[in-house]
Short mmCIF file of C-alpha atoms in Angstrom, two decimals:
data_model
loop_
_atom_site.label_atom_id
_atom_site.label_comp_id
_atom_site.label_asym_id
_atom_site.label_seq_id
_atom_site.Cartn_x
_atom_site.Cartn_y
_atom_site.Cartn_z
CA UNK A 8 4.66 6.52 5.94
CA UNK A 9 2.25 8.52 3.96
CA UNK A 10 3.07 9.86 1.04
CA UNK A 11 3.03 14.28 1.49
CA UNK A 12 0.85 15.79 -0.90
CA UNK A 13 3.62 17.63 -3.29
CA UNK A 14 4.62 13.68 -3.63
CA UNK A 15 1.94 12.06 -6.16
CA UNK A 16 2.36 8.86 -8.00
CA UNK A 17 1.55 8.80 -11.83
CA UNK A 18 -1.89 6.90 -12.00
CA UNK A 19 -3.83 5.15 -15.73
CA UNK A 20 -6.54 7.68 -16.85
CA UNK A 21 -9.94 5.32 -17.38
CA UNK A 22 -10.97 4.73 -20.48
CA UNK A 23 -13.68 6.85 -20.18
CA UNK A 24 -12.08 9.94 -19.56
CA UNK A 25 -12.32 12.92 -21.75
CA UNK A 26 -8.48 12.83 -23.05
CA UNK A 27 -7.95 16.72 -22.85
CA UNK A 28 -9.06 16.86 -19.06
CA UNK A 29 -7.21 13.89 -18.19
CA UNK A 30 -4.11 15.32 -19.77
CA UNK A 31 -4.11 18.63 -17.95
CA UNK A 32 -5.35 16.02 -14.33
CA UNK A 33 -2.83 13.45 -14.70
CA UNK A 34 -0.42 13.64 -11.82
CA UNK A 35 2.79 11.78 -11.42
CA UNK A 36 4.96 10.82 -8.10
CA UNK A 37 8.45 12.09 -8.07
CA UNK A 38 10.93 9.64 -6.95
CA UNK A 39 13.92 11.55 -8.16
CA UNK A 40 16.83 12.25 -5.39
CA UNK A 41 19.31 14.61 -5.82
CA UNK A 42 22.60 14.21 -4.76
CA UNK A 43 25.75 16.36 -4.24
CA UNK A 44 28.33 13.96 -4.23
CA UNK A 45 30.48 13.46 -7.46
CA UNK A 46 30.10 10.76 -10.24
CA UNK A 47 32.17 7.86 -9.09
CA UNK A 48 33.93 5.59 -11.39
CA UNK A 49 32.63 2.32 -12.29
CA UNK A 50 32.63 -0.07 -9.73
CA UNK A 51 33.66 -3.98 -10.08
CA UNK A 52 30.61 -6.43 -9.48
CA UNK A 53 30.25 -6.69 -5.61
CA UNK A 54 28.30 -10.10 -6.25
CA UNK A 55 27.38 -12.11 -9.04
CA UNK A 56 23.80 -14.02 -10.21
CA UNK A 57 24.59 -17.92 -9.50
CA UNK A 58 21.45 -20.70 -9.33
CA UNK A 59 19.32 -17.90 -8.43
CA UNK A 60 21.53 -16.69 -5.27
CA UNK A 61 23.80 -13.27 -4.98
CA UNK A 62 27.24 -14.74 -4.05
CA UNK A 63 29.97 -11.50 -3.35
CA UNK A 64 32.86 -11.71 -5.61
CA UNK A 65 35.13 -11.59 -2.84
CA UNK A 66 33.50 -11.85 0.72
CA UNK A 67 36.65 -11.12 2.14
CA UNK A 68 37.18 -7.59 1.21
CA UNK A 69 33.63 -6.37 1.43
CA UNK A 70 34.51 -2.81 2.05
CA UNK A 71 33.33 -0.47 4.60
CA UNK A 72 32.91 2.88 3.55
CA UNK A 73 33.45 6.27 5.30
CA UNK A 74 30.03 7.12 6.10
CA UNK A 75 28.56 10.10 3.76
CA UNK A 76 25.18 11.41 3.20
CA UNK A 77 23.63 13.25 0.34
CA UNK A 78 22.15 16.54 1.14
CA UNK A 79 18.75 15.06 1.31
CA UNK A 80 19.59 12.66 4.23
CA UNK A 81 19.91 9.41 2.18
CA UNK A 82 23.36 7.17 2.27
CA UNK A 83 25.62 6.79 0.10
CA UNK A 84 26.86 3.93 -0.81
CA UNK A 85 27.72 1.05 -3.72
CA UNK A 86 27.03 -2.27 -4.41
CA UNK A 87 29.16 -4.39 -2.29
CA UNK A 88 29.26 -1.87 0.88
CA UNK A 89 29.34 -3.10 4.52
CA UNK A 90 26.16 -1.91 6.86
CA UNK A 91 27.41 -2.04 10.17
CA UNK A 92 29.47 -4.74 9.84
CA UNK A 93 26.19 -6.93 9.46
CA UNK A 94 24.88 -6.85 5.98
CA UNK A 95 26.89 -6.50 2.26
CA UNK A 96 24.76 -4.33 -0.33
CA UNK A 97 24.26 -6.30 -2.96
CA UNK A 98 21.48 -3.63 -4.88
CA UNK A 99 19.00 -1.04 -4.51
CA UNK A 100 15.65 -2.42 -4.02
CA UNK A 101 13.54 0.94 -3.63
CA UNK A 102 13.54 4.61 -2.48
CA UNK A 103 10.57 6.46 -0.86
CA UNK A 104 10.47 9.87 1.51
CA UNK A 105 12.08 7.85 4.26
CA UNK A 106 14.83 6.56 2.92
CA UNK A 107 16.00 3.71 0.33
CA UNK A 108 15.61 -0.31 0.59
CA UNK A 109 18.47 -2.55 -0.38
CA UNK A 110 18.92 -6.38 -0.88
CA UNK A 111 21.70 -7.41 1.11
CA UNK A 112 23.57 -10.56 2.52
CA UNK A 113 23.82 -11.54 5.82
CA UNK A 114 27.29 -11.55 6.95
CA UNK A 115 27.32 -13.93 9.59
CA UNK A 116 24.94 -16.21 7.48
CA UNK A 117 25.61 -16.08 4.30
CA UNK A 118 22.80 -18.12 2.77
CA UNK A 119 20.12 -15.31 3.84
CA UNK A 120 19.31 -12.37 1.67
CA UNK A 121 17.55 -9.91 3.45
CA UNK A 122 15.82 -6.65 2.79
CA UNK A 123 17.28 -3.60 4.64
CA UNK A 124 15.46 -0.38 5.07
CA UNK A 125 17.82 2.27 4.94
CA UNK A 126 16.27 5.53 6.73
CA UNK A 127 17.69 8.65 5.85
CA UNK A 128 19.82 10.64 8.76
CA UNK A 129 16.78 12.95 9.50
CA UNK A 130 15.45 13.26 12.91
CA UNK A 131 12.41 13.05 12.05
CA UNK A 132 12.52 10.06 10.13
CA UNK A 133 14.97 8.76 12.63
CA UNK A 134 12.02 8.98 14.90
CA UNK A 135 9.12 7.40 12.98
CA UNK A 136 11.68 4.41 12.42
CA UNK A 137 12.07 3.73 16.03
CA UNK A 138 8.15 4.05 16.34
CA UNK A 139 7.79 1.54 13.46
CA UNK A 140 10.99 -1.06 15.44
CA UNK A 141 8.23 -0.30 18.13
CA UNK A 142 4.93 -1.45 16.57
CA UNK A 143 6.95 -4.37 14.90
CA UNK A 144 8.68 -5.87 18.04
CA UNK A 145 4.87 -5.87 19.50
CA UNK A 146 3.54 -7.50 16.38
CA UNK A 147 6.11 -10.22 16.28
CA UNK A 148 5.90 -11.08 19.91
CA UNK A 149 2.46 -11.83 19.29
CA UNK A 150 2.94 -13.70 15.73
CA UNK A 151 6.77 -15.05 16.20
CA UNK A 152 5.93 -16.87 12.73
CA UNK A 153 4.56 -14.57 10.83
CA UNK A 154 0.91 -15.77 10.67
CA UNK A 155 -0.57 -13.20 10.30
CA UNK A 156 0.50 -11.89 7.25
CA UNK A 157 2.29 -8.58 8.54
CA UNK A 158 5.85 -8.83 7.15
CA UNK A 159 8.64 -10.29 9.18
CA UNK A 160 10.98 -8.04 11.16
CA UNK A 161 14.49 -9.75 11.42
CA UNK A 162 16.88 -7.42 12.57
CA UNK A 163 17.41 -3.20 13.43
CA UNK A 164 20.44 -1.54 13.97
CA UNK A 165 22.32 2.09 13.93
CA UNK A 166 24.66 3.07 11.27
CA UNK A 167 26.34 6.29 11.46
CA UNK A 168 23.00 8.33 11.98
CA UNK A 169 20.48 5.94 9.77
CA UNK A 170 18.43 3.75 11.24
CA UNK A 171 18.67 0.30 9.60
CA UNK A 172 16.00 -2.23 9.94
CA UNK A 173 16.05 -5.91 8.17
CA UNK A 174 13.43 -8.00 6.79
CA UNK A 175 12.68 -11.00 5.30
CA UNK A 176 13.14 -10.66 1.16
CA UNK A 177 9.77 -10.10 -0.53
CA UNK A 178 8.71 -9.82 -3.85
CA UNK A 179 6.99 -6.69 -6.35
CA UNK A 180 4.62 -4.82 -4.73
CA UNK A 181 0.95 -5.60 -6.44
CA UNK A 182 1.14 -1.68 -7.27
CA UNK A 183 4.24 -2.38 -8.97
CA UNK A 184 3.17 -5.73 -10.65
CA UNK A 185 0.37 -3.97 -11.98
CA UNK A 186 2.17 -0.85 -12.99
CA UNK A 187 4.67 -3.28 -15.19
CA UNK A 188 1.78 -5.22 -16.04
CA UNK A 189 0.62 -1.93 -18.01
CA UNK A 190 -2.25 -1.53 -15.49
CA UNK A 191 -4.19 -4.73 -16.58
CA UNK A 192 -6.20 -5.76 -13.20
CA UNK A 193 -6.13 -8.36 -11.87
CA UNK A 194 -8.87 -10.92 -12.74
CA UNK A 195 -11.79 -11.73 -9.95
CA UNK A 196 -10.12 -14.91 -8.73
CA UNK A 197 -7.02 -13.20 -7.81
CA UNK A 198 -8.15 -9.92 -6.29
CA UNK A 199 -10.11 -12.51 -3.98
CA UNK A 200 -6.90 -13.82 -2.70
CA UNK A 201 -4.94 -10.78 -2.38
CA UNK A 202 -8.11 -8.83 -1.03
CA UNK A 203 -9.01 -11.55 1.53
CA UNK A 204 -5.43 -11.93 2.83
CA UNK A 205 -5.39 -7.78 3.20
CA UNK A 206 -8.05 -8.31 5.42
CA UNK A 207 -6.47 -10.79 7.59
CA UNK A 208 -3.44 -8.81 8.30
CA UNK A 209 -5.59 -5.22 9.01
CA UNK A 210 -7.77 -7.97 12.10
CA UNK A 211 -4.60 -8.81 13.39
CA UNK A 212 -3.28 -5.63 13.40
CA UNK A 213 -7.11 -4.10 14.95
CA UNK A 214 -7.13 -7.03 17.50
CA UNK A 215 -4.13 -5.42 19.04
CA UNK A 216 -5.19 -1.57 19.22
CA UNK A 217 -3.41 -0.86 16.07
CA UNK A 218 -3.98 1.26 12.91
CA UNK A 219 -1.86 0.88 10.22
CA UNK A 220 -3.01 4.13 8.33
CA UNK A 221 -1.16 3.60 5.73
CA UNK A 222 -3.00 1.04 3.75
CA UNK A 223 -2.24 1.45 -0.17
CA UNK A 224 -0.87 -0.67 -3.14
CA UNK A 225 2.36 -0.39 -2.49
CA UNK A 226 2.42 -1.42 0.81
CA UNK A 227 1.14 -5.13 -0.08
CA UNK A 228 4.03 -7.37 -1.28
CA UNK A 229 4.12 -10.64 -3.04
CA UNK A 230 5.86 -13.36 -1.42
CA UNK A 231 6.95 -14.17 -4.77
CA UNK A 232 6.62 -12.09 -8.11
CA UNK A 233 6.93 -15.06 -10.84
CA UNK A 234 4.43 -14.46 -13.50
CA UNK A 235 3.36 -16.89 -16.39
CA UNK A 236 3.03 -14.23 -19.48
CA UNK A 237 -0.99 -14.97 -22.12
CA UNK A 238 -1.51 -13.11 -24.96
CA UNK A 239 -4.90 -11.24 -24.77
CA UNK A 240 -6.50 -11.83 -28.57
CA UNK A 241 -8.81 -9.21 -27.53
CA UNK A 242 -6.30 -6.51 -26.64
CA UNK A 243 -3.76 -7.83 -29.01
CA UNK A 244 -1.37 -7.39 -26.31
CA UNK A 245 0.61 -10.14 -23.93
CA UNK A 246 0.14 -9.95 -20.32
CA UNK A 247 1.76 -11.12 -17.00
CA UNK A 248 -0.63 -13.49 -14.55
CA UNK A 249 1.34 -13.83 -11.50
CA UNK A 250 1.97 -17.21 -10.53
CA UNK A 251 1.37 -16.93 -6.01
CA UNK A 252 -1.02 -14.53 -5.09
CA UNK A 253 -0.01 -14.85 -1.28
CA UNK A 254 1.18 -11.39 -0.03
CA UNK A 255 2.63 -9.60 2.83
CA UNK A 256 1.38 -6.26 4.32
CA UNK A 257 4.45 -3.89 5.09
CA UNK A 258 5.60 -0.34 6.16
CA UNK A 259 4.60 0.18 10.28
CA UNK A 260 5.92 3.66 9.90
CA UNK A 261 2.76 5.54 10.23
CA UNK A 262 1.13 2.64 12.59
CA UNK A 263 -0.46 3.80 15.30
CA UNK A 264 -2.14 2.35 18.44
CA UNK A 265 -4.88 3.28 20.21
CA UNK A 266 -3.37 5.28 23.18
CA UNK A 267 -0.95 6.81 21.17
CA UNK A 268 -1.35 10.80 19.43
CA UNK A 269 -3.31 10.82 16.55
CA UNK A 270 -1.95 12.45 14.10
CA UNK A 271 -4.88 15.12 11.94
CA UNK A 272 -4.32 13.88 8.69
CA UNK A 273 -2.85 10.41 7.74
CA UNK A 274 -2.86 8.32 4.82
CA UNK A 275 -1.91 8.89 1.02
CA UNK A 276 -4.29 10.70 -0.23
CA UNK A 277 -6.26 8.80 -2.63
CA UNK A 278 -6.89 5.72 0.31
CA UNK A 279 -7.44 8.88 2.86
CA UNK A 280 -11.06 7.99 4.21
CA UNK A 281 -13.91 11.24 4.87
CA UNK A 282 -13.29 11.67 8.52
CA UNK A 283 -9.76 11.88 7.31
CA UNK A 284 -10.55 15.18 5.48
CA UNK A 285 -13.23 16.75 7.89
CA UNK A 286 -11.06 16.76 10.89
CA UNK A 287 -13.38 14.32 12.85
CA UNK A 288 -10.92 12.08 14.35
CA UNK A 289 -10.08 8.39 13.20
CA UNK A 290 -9.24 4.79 14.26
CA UNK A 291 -9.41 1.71 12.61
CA UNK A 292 -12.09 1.81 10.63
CA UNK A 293 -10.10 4.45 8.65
CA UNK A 294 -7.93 1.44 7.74
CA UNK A 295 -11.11 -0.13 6.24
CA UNK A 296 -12.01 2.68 3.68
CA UNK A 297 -8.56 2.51 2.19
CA UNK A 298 -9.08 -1.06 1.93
CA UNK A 299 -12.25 -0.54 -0.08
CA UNK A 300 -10.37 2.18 -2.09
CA UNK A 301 -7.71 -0.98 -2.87
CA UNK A 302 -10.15 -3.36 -3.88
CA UNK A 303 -11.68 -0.97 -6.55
CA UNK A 304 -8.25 -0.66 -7.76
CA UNK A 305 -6.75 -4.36 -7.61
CA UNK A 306 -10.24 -4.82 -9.93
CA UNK A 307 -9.79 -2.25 -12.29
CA UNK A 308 -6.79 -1.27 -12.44
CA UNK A 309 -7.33 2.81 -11.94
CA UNK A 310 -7.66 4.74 -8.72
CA UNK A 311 -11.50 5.30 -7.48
CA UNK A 312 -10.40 8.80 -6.30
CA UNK A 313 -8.21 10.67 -8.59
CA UNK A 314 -7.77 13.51 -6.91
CA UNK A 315 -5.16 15.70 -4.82
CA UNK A 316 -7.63 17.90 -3.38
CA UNK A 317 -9.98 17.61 -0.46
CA UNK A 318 -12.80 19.25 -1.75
CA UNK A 319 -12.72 18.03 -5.01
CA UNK A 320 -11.99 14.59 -3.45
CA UNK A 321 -15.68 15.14 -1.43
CA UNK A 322 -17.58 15.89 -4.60
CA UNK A 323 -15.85 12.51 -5.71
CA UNK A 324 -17.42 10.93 -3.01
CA UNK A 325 -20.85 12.15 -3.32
CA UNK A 326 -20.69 11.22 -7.46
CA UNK A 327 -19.55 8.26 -6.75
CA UNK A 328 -21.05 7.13 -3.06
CA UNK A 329 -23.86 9.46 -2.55
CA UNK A 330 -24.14 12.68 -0.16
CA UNK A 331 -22.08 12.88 2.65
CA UNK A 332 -24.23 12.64 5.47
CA UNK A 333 -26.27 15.75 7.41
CA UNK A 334 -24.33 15.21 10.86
CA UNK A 335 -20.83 14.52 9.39
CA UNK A 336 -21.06 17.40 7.74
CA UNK A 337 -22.35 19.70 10.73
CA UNK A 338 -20.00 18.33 13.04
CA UNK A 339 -16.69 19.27 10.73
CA UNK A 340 -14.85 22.49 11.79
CA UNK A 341 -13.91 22.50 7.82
CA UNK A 342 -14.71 24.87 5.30
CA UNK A 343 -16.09 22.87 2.62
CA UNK A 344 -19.91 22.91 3.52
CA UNK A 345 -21.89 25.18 3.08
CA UNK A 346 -25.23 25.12 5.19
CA UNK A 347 -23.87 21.46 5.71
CA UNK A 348 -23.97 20.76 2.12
CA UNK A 349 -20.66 20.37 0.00
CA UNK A 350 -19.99 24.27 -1.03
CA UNK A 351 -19.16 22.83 -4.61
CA UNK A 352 -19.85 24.57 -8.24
CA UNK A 353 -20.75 21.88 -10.49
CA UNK A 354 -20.54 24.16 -13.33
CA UNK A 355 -16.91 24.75 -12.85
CA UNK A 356 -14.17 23.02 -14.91
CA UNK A 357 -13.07 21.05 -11.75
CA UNK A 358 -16.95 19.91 -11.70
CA UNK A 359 -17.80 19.01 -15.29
CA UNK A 360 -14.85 16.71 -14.50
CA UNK A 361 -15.96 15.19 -11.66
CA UNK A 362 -19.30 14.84 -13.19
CA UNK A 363 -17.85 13.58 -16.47
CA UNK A 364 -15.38 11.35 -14.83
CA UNK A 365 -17.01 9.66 -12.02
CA UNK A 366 -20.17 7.92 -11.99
CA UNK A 367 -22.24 6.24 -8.84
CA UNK A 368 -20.03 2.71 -8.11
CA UNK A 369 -21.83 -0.15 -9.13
CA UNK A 370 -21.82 1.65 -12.79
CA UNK A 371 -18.15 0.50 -12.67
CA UNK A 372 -18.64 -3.28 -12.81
CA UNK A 373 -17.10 -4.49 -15.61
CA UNK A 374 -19.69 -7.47 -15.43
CA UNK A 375 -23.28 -8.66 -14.28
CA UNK A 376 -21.83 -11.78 -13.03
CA UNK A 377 -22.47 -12.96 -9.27
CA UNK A 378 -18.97 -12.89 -8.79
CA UNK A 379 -18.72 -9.08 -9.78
CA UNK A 380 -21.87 -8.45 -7.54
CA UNK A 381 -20.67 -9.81 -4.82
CA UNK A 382 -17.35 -8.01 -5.36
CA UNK A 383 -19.32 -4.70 -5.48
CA UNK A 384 -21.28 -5.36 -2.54
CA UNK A 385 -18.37 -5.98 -0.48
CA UNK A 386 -16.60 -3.04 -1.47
CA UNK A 387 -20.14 -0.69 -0.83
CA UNK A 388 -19.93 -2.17 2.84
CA UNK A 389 -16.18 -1.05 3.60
CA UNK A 390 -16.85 2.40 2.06
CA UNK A 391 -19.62 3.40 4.04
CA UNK A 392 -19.53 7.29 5.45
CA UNK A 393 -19.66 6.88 8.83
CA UNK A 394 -16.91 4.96 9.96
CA UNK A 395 -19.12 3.00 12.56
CA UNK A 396 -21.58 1.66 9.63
CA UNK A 397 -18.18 0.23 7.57
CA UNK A 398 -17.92 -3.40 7.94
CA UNK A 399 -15.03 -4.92 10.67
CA UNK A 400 -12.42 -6.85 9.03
CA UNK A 401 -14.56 -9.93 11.22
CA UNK A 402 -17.45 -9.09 9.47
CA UNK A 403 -15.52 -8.79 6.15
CA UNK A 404 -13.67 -12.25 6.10
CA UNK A 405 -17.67 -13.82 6.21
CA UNK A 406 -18.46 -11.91 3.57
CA UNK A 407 -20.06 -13.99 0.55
CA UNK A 408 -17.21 -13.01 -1.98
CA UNK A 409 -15.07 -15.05 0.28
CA UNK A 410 -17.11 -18.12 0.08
CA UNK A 411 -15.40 -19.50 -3.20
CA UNK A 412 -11.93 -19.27 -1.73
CA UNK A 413 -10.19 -23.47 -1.70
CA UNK A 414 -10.35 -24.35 1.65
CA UNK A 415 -6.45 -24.11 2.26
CA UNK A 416 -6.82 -20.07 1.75
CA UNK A 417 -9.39 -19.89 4.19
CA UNK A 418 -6.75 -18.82 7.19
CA UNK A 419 -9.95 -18.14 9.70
CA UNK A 420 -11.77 -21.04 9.08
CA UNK A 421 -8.75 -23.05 10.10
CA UNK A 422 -8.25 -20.86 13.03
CA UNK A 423 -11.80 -21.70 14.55
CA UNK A 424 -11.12 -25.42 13.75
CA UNK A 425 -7.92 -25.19 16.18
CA UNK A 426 -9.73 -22.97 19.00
CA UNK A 427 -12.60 -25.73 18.95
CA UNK A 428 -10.24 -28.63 19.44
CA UNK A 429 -8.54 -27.41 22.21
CA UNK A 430 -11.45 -26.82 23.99
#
């Protein structure tokens, strides 16, 4: 689900921002939750850490707790709780608008650890749960192993008002891994990889009349979140390299297919693509822009568009992409054109700092090497203006910056091998 503009993560200024501006511009997401329930005592360990595997202190008085809310919707609950008689807690994973994730064991097998998506008792989150069971019980039916890339649903169930809804146990987020990682990017090699498998998932996902909309960091997973830790000599600082860069896309929440209501304004705001903000109606290729916008990011470790504003967030655009074009413009019922040009004072404080802070993309290449060119090119062809010029995700697994992935990454390739030998 997208995150609601009041909402807004903390992001690394770039090192060439003016300090003062990007003091007063620096935004950060609130992921507090207030509660109104009483401190409880502390609790006894509900499982303990043994050859990497949660194993519950004493399985057979798990308890199950009178079910209570906090005023904001979310359940309460400890380390060690029942869900429904199907899952013990064993800890808090994560917490977003919708609700919070937990680890938990599987009761009836005990050697699976799952992740469990806890929605908070609010209809209307209730609702875009049941739409997400929905997109993901089509999505598995057609890719019963996961092939894909789209994580793997395992379970959903109702308990006492929350939807519940298990998956397979993933790792960090690369949002996360690079937040920890004190925003170091990742190097070229690796945001191929990661990148390359984003696209996979957002085909499969187009192939079968569905936008995900919600296409961001945080929504791409690591399988697995070891890291190897190198000193940077340069930096004088030490650094996590993640050991597997294979990923999983998650959160269906917001995913929408083709013959279902569109929804005016979707996506977090900094992957939200230009017909996004003029009103002009989407589909996938929206998808496709925020993947450019993740790209950019994966490489340098920053957001392209810092912004929480739409028109701001259009004179972004135009520093950074050129001028949005004549007939998008005259066609938007918005208010931020004047005589189809952006109505925009570049004198202002809000435009010295878009002029000061953004420059035209391939100024942000942090080399001259093929590699980067290549990277740059492909990311140009995703974040094209009109969202019929933006590459397909076909078109973007052939492109060049592909080429040097090993053979065994290259999922497509082996799926034309198998099509041509059943023939």
């Amino acid at each position: 689900m997208f995150v609601e503009e009041h909402a807004l993560r903390r992001r690394p200024v770039p090192p060439w921002h003016h300090t003062d501006s990007a003091v007063v511009r620096q935004h950060s997401r609130n992921r507090s939750s207030r509660t109104t329930h009483r401190v409880r005592p502390p609790q006894p360990p509900a499982a303990v850490l043994v050859d990497a595997h949660w194993w519950p202190v004493n399985p057979q008085r798990a308890r199950s707790p009178v079910i209570v809310d906090d005023e904001e919707g979310h359940l309460i609950y400890k380390n060690g709780d029942n869900l429904a008689d199907r899952y013990q807690i064993i800890q808090t994973l994560g917490e977003g608008t919708f609700g919070k994730v937990v680890s938990a064991k599987c009761l009836k097998n005990r050697d699976e650890i799952a992740a469990v998506k806890i929605i908070k008792n609010v209809e209307k989150y209730r609702e875009a749960a049941r739409l997400e069971i929905n997109a993901l019980e089509k999505l598995n039916a057609k890719d019963p192993e996961s092939k894909n890339l789209c994580v793997r649903m395992i379970d959903n169930f109702e308990f006492g008002g929350h939807v519940c809804i298990g998956f397979e146990l993933l790792g960090l987020s690369v949002f996360d891994f690079l937040k920890e990682n004190n925003y170091q990017p990742y190097t070229v090699d690796q945001v191929r990889h990661i990148s390359y498998q984003l696209c996979y998932a957002v085909r499969f996902l187009h192939r079968n009349k569905l936008t995900h909309t919600d296409l961001k960091p945080e929504n791409i997973l690591f399988v697995k979140s070891e890291y190897d830790t190198q000193y940077n000599q340069k930096k004088k600082r030490a650094y996590k390299m993640i050991k597997d860069t294979e990923v999983r896309l998650i959160d269906f929440g917001s995913a929408t297919f083709d013959d279902e209501h569109h929804s005016t304004v979707v996506s977090t705001r900094h992957y939200r693509a230009p017909e996004v903000i003029l009103e002009l109606g989407w589909a996938q290729p929206c998808d496709v822009w925020s993947i450019g916008c993740i790209i950019f990011e994966l490489y340098l470790g920053i957001t392209l568009f810092q912004t929480h504003d739409n028109r701001e967030h259009l004179a972004m655009m135009e520093r950074i992409l050129g001028s949005i074009p004549y007939k998008m413009a005259r066609r938007s019922k918005t208010k931020y054109f004047y005589h189809s040009k952006l109505d925009w004072d570049q004198s202002s404080s809000a435009g010295r700092y878009v002029r000061e802070n953004c420059k035209p993309l391939k100024r942000y290449m942090s080399s001259e090497e093929e590699d980067h060119r290549l990277l740059f090119d492909l990311i140009s062809q995703l974040l094209k203006y009109e969202p019929t010029q933006r590459m397909t995700m076909e078109e973007a697994l052939d492109h060049q910056f592909f080429y040097k992935l090993p053979a065994h990454q290259r999922l497509h390739d082996k799926e034309e091998r198998s099509h041509s030998l059943s023939r």
